[in-house]
Coordinates of C-alpha atoms and ligand atoms in Angstrom, one line a residue:
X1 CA 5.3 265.7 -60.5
X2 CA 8.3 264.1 -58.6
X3 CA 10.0 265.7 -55.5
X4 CA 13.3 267.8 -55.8
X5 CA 16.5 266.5 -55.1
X6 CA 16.7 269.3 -52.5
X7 CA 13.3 268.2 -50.7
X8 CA 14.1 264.6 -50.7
X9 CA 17.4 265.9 -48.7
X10 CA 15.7 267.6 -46.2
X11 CA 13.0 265.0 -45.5
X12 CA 16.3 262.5 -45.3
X13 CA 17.5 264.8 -42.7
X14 CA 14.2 265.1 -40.9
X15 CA 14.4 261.4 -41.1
X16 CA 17.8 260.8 -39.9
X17 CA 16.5 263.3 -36.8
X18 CA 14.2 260.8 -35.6
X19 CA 16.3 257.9 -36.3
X20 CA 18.2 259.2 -33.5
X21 CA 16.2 260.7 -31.2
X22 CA 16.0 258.6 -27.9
X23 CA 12.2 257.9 -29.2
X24 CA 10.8 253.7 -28.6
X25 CA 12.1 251.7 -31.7
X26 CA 8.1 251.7 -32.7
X27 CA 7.3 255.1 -32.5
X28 CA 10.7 256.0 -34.9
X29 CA 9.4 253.4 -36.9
X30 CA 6.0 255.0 -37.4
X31 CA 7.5 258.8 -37.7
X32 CA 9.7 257.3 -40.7
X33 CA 6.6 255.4 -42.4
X34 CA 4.7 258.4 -41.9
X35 CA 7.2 261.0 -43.6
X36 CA 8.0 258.1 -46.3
X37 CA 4.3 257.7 -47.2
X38 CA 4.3 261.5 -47.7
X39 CA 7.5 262.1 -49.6
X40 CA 6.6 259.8 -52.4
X41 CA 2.9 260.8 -52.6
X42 CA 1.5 257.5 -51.0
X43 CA -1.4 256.4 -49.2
X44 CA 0.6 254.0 -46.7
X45 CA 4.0 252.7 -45.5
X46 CA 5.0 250.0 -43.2
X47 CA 8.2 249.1 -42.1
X48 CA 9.2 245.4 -41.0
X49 CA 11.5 243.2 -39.9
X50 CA 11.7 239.4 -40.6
X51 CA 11.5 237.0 -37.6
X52 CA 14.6 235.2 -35.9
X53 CA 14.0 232.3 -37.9
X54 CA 13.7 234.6 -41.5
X55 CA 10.3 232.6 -42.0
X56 CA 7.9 235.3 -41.1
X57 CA 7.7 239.3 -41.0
X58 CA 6.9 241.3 -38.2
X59 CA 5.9 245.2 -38.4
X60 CA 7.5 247.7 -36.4
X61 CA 6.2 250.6 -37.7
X62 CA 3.5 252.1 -39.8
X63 CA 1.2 254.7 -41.3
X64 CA -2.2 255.1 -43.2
X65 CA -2.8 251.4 -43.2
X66 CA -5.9 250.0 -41.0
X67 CA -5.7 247.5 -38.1
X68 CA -7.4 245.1 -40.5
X69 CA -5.0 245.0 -43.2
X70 CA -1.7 245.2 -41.1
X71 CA -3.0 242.4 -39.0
X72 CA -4.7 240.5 -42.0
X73 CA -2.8 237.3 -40.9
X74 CA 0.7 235.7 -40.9
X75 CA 2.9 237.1 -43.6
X76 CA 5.2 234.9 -45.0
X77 CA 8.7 236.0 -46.5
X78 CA 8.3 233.1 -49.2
X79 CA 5.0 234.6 -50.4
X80 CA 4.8 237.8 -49.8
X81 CA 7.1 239.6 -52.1
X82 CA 9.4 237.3 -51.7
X83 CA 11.9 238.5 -54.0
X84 CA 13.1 241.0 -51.5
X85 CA 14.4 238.5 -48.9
X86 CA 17.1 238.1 -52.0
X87 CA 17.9 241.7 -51.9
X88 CA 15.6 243.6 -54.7
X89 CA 13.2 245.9 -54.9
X90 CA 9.7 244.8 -56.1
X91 CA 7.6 246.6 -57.4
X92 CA 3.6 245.7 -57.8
X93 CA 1.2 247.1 -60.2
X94 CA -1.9 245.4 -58.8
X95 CA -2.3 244.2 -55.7
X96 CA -5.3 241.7 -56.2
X97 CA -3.9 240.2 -59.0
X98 CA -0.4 239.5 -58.5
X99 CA 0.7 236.4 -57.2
X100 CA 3.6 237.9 -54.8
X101 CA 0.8 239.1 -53.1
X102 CA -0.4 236.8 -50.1
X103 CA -3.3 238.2 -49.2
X104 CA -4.8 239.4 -52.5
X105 CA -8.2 239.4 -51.6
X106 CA -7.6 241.9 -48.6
X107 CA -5.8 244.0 -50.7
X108 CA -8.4 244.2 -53.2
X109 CA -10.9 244.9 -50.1
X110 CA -8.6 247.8 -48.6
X111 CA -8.7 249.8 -51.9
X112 CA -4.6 249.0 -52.3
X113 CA -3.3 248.7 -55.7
X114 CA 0.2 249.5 -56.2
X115 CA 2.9 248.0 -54.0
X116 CA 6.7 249.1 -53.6
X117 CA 9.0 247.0 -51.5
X118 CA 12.4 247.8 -50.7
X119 CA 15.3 245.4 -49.0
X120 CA 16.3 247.2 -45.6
X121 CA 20.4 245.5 -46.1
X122 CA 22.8 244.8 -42.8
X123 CA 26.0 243.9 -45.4
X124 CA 24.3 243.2 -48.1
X125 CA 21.9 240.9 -46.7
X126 CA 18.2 241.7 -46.6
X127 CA 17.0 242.3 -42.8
X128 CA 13.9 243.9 -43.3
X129 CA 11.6 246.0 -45.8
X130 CA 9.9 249.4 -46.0
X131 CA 6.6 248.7 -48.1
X132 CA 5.0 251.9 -49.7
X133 CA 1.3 251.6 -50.8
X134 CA -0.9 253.6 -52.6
X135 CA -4.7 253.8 -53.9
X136 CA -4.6 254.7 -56.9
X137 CA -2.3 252.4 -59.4
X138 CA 1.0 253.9 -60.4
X139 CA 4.5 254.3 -60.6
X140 CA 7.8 254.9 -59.0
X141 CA 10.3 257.4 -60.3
X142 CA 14.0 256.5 -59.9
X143 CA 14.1 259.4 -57.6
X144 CA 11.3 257.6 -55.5
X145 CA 13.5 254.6 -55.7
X146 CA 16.8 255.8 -54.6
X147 CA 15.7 258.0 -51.7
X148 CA 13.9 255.0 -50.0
X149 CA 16.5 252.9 -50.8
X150 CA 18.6 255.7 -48.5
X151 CA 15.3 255.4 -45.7
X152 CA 16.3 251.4 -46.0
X153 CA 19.8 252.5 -45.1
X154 CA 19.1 254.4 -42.2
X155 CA 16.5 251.8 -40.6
X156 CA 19.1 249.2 -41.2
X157 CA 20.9 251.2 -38.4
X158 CA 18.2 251.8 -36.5
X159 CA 17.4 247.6 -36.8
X160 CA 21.3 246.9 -35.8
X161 CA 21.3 249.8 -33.0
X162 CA 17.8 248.2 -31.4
X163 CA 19.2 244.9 -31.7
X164 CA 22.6 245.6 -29.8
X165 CA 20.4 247.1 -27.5
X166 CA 18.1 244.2 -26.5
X167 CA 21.4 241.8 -27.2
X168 CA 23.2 243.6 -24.5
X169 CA 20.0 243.5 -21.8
X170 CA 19.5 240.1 -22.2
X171 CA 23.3 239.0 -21.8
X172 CA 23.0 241.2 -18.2
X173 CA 19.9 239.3 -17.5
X174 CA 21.4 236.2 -18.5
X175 CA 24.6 236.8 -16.3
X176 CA 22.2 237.6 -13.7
X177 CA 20.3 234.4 -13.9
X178 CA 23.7 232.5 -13.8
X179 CA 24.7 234.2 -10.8
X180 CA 21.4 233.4 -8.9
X181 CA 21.2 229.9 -10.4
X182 CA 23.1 227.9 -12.7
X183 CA 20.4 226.1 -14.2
X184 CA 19.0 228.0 -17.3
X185 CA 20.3 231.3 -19.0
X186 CA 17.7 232.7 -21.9
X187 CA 18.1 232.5 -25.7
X188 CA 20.3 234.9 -26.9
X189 CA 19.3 236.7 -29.7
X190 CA 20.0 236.8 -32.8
X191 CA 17.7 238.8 -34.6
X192 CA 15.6 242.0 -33.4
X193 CA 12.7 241.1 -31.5
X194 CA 10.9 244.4 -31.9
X195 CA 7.5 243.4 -30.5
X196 CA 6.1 245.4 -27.8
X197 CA 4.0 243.3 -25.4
X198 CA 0.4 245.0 -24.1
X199 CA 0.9 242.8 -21.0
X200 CA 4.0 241.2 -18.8
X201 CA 2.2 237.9 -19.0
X202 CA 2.8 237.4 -23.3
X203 CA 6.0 238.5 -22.7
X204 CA 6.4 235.6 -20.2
X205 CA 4.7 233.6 -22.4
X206 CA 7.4 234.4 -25.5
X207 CA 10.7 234.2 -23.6
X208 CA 9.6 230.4 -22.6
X209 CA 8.7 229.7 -26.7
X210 CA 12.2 231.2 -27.2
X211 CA 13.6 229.1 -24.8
X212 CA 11.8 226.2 -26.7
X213 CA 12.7 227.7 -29.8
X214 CA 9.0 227.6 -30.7
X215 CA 8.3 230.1 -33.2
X216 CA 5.9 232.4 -32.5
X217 CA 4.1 235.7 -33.9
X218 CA 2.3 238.5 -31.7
X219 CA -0.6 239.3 -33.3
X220 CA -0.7 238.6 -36.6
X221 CA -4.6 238.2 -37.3
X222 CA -7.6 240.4 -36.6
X223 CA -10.6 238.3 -36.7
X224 CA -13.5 240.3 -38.1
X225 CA -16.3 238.9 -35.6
X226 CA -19.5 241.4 -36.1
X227 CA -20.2 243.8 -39.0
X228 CA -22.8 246.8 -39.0
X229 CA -23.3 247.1 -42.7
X230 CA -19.8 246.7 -44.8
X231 CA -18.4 248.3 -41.4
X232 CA -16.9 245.8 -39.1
X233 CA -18.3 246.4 -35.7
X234 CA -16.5 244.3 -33.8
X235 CA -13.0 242.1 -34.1
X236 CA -10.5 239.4 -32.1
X237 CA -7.3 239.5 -32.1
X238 CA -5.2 236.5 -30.3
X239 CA -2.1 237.4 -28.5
X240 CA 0.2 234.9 -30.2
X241 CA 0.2 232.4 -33.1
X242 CA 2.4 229.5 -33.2
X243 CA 3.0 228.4 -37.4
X244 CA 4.6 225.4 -36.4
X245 CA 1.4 223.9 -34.6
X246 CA -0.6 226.2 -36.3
X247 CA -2.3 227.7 -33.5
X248 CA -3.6 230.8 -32.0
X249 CA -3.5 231.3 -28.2
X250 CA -5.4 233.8 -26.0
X251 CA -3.6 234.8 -22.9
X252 CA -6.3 234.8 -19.9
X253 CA -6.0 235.8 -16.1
X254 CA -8.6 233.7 -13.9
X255 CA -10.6 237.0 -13.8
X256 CA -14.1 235.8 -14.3
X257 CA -15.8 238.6 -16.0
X258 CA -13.0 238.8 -18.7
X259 CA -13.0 235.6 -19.2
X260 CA -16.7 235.3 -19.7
X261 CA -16.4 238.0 -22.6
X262 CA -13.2 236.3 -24.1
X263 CA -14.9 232.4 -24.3
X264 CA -17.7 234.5 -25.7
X265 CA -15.3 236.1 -28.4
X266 CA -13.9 232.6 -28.9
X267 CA -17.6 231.1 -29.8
X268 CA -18.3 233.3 -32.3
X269 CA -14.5 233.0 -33.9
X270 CA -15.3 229.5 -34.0
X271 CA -18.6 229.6 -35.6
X272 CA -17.1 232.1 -38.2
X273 CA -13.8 230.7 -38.9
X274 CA -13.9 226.6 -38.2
X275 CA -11.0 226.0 -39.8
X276 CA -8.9 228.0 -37.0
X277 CA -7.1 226.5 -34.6
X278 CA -7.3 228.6 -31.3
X279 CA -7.2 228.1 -27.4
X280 CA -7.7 229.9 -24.2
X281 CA -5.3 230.1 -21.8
X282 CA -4.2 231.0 -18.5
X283 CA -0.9 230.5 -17.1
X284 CA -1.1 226.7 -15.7
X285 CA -3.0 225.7 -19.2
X286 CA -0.2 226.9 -21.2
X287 CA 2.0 225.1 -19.4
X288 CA 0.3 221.8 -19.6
X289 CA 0.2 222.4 -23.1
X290 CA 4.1 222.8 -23.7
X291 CA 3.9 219.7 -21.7
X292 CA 1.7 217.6 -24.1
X293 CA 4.7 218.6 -26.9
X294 CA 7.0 217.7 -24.2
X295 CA 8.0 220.7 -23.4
X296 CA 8.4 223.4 -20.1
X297 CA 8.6 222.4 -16.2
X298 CA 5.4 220.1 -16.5
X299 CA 7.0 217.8 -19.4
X300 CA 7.8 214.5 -18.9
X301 CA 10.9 214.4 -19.9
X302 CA 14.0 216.0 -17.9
X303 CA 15.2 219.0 -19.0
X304 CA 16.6 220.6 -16.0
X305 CA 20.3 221.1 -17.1
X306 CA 19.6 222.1 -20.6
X307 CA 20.9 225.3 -21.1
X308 CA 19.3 226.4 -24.2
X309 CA 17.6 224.5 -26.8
X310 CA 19.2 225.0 -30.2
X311 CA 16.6 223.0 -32.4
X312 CA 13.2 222.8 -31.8
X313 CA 11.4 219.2 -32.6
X314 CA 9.4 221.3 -35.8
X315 CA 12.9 222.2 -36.8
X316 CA 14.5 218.6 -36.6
X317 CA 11.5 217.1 -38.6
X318 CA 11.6 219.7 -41.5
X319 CA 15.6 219.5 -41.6
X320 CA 15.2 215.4 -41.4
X321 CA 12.4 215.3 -44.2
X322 CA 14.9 217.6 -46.5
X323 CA 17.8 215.2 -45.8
X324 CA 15.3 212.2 -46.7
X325 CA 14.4 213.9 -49.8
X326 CA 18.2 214.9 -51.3
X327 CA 18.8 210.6 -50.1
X328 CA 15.9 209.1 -52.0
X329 CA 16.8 211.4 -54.8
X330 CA 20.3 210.4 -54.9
X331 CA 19.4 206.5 -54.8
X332 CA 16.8 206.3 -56.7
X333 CA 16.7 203.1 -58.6
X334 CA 18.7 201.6 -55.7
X335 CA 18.3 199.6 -52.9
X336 CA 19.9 200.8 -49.7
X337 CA 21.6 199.5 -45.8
X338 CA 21.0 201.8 -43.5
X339 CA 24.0 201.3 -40.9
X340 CA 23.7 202.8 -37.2
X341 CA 25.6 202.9 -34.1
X342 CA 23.5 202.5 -30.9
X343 CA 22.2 204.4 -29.1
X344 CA 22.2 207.7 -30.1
X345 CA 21.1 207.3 -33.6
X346 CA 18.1 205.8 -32.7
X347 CA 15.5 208.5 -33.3
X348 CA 17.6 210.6 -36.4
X349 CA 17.3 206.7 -37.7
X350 CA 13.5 206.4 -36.8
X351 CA 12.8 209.6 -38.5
X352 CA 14.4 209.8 -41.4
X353 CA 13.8 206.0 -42.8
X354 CA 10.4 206.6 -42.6
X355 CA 10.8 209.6 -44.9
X356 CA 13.0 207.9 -47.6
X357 CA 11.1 206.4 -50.7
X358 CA 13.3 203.7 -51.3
X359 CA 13.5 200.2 -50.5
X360 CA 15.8 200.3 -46.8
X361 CA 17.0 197.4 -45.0
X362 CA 18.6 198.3 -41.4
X363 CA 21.4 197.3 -39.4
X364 CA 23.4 198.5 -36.5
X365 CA 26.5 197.9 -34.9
X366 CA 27.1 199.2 -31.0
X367 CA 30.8 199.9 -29.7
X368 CA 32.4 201.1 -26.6
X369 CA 35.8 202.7 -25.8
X370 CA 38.1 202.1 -24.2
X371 CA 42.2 203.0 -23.3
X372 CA 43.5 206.2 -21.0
X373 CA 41.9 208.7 -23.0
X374 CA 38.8 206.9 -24.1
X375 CA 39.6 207.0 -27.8
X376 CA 40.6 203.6 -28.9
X377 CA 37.1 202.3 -30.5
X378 CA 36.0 198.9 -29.9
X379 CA 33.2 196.8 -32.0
X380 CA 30.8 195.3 -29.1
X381 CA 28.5 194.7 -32.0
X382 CA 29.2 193.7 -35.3
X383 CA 26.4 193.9 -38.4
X384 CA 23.7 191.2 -39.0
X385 CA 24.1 191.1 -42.5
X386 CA 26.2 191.1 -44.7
X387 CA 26.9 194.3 -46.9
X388 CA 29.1 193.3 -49.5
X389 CA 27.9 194.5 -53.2
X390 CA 25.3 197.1 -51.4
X391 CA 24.5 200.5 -51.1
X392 CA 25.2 201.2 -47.5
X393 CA 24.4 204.6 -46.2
X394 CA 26.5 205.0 -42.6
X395 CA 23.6 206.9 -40.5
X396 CA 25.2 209.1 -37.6
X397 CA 23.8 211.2 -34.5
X398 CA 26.6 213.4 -34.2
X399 CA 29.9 213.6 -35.5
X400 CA 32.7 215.0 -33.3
X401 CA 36.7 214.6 -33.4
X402 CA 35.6 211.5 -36.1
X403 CA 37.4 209.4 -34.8
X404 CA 34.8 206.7 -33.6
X405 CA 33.2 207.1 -37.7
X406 CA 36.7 206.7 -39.2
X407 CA 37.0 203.6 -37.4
X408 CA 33.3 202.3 -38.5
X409 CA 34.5 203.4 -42.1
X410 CA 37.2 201.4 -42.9
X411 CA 35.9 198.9 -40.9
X412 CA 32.8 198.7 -43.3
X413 CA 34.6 199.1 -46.4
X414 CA 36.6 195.8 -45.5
X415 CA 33.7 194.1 -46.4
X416 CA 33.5 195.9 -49.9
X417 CA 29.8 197.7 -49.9
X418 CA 29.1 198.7 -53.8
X419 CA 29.2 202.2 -52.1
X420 CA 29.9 204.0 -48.4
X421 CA 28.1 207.6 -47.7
X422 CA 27.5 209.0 -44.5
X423 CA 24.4 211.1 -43.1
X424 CA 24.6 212.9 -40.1
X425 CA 22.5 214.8 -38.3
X426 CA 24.5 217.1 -36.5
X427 CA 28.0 218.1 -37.4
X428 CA 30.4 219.4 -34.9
X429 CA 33.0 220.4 -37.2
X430 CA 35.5 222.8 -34.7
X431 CA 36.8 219.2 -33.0
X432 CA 37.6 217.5 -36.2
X433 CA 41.0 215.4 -35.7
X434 CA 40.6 213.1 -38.5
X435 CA 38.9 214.4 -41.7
X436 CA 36.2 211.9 -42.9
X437 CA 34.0 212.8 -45.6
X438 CA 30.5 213.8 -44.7
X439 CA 27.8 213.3 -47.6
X440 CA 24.4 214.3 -45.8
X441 CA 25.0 216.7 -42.8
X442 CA 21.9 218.0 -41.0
X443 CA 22.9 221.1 -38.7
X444 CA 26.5 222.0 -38.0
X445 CA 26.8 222.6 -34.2
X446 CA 29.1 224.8 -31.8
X447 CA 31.6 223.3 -29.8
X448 CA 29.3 222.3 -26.9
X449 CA 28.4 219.2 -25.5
X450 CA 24.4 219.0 -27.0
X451 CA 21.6 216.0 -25.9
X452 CA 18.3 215.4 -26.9
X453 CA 16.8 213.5 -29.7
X454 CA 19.1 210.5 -28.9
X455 CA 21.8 212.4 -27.8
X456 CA 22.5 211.4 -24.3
X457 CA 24.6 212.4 -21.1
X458 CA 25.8 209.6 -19.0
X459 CA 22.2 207.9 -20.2
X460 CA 20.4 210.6 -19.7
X461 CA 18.8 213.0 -21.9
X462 CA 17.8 210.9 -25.2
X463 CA 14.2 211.6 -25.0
X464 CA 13.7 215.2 -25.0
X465 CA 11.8 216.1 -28.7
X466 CA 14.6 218.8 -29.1
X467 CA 18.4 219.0 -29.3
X468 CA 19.6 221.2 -26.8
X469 CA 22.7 222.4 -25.0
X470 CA 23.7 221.3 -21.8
X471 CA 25.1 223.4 -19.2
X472 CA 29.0 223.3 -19.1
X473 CA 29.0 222.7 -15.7
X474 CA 27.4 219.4 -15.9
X475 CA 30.6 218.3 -17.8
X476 CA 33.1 216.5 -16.6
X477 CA 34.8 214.9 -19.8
X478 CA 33.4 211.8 -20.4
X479 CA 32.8 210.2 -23.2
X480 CA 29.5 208.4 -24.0
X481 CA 27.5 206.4 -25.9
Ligands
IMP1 P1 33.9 211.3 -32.3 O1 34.5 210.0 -32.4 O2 34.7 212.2 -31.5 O3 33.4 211.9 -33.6 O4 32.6 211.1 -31.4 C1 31.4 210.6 -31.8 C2 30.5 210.2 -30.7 O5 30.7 210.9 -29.5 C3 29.1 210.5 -31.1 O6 28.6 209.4 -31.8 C4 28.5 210.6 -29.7 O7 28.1 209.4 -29.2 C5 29.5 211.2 -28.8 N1 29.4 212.7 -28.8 C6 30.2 213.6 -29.3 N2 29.8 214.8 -29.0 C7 28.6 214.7 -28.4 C8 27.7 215.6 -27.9 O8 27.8 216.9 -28.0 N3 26.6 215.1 -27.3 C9 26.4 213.8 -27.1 N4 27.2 212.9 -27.6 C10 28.4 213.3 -28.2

């Protein structure tokens, strides 16, 4: 027998009580799964919100559900229930066998059956879910349906409300870090980060992989690691995992005795799970190991000046394999010039040649400029080869006002290619003074001066892994190459 109309209202209002009592974000979160669970008769509820990057989910709140499935491992937006990152509801009759379902097996373990997942919308776009769970198989009613589409609603204000909130403390702390030093200001967010930290340390350890713009999960995974009977008797759970290295890291203090117990936690992981990838560390080992990706105040290259990183070297790579693969399809059959301008080409070119499945010849040209205003373009460097009758894809770092790749335009169709395209990597659209055509763009930028990744300032720069923004102070208007 479905609820009332009347007692779904005053559950809403219960609800909407807690929503705005002054309560942590995670306890309101828990209070709401709880009384959801209840109105519709379930076993369970969590509610969750996706990551920054929309690649991952994170919980925030949740009831009747045991460590060992809410921290069963990453959970991915693109597999799990993935429908409701496009807005719907999903409904699942059986867990273990339905292929929306990541973790089948655990669900079948847990004694879950039926799954209900519904969008939590900021206009119209799908920020989160509420995910209602029960033993037994069964059904939703409309009613079911419609009232926690109306919990959605209200944790979609409580989402926005919580992220205003942390938006607004981190632009004081970044105003106060300017004032103390001009150097380095933190990320600012864009997306909740709900997670509450056990320990000041992983919270340390987080703002400097958001300043990297390494993504990062806190606890995901609960590593069964002794059972008594079917009973699991005794379980790890790392502080962080990192999907783009694919790694799990325990935060350590030099405190012998813990560590001790932890290296002997981390022995019998290993033993149980070899295929997991997980380290130890303390403060000074997790920041050699930024360094060895080239990141943080041990790296080797210079990244004092760079105010924020805007994409991480994960995030280039994907974005450069995509470009490689919308190219070859585009050519295929064909042979194809690759043109560049040195220098800051060099590693976008690197990269994405190595990715294209087509035969590739190279060339480059190098310029400099010159007149008052540094805008009249000048060839220092013409092509080896000659182009005429080829394919000739025009491979860019970063396109600007457009003037310098309007002059490299015409000056390449004067020598009548069978076609002219142009790739670039980054695309910084707002200073566009002359419109060229852009066939293959990688990122569109903001209106700041960005180096990294070939990108340089005044020579500097061009070997960082990332592209990142440098601090408009540094600036003094000139124009490089
Ligand atoms: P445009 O002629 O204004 O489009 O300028 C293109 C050239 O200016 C690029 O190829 C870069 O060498 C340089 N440039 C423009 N913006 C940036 C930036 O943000 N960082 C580094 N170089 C830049």
């Amino acid at each position: 027998m479905g609820r009332s109309r009347a007692s779904y209202y005053s559950i809403l209002k219960q609800i909407n009580k807690v929503a705005n009592s002054a309560l942590s974000l995670k306890k309101i979160c828990n209070s709401i799964a709880k009384s959801a669970a209840k109105a519709v008769q379930a076993n369970g509820c969590r509610i969750l919100s996706f990551n920054p990057q929309k690649e991952y989910l994170i919980t925030i709140g949740a009831y009747g559900l045991s460590d060992i499935y809410l921290k069963k491992g990453p959970l991915d937006v693109h597999k799990s229930l993935p429908d409701i990152l496009d807005g719907k509801v999903v409904f699942i009759a059986n867990a273990a066998k339905d292929e929306r379902v990541q973790y089948p097996k655990v669900a079948l373990a847990q004694g879950i059956s039926s799954i209900l997942g519904i969008p939590v919308l900021e206009k119209g776009e799908a920020i989160g879910e509420i995910r209602i769970y029960t033993r037994e198989p069964r059904q939703f009613s409309e009613a079911d349906r419609s009232f926690l589409l109306s919990v959605a609603d209200i944790c979609a204000v409580i989402f926005e409300r919580a992220e205003l909130h942390q938006l607004l403390e981190q632009d004081y702390k970044a105003s106060e870090k300017r004032r103390k030093s001009s150097r380095v200001s933190s990320l600012p967010a864009t997306t909740l980060r709900p997670t509450s930290f056990a320990h000041p340390s992983e919270e340390d350890f987080a703002k400097l992989l958001d300043f990297y713009c390494i993504e990062w999960l806190y606890e995901p995974r609960s590593f069964p690691l002794r059972w008594e009977g079917d009973k699991i008797a005794e379980m790890f759970t790392p502080d962080f995992y990192l999907p783009e290295l694919d790694l799990y890291i325990e935060l350590t203090t030099l405190k012998q005795n813990l560590l001790t117990e932890k290296n002997r936690k981390l022995r019998q992981l290993r033993a149980l799970y070899p295929e997991v990838n997980i380290r130890l560390l303390n403060k000074s080992d997790f920041l050699k190991l930024l360094a060895k990706y080239g990141y943080g105040p041990l790296g080797e290259a210079k990244v004092e000046g760079v105010d924020r990183v805007l994409y991480s070297h994960a995030k280039i790579q994907r974005r450069v394999r995509t470009l490689a693969r919308h190219i070859s399809r585009d050519y295929t059959g064909q042979r194809l010039v690759l043109v560049g301008i040195l220098k800051g080409v060099v590693c976008f070119m690197a990269d994405l040649m190595q990715h294209l499945s087509l035969p590739v010849t190279l060339d480059f040209m190098a310029i400099s400029y010159y007149g008052s205003d540094g805008q009249v373009v000048k060839i220092t460097r013409d092509l080896d080869s000659s182009i005429t009758g080829q394919h000739v894809l025009m491979v860019e770092d970063i396109v600007d006002t457009g003037m310098t790749l309007n002059y490299i335009l015409s000056h390449l169709s004067a020598h009548n290619p069978a076609s002219l395209r142009v790739c670039t990597l980054l695309d910084k659209r707002a200073r566009r003074l002359v419109n060229v055509p852009l066939d293959y763009v990688g990122f569109e930028v903001p209106d700041e001066f960005v180096v990294g990744y070939g990108l340089d300032y005044k020579g500097e720069y061009r070997n960082l892994p990332f592209i990142g923004i440098l601090h408009p102070e540094l600036i003094k208007g000139t124009k490089p190459r």
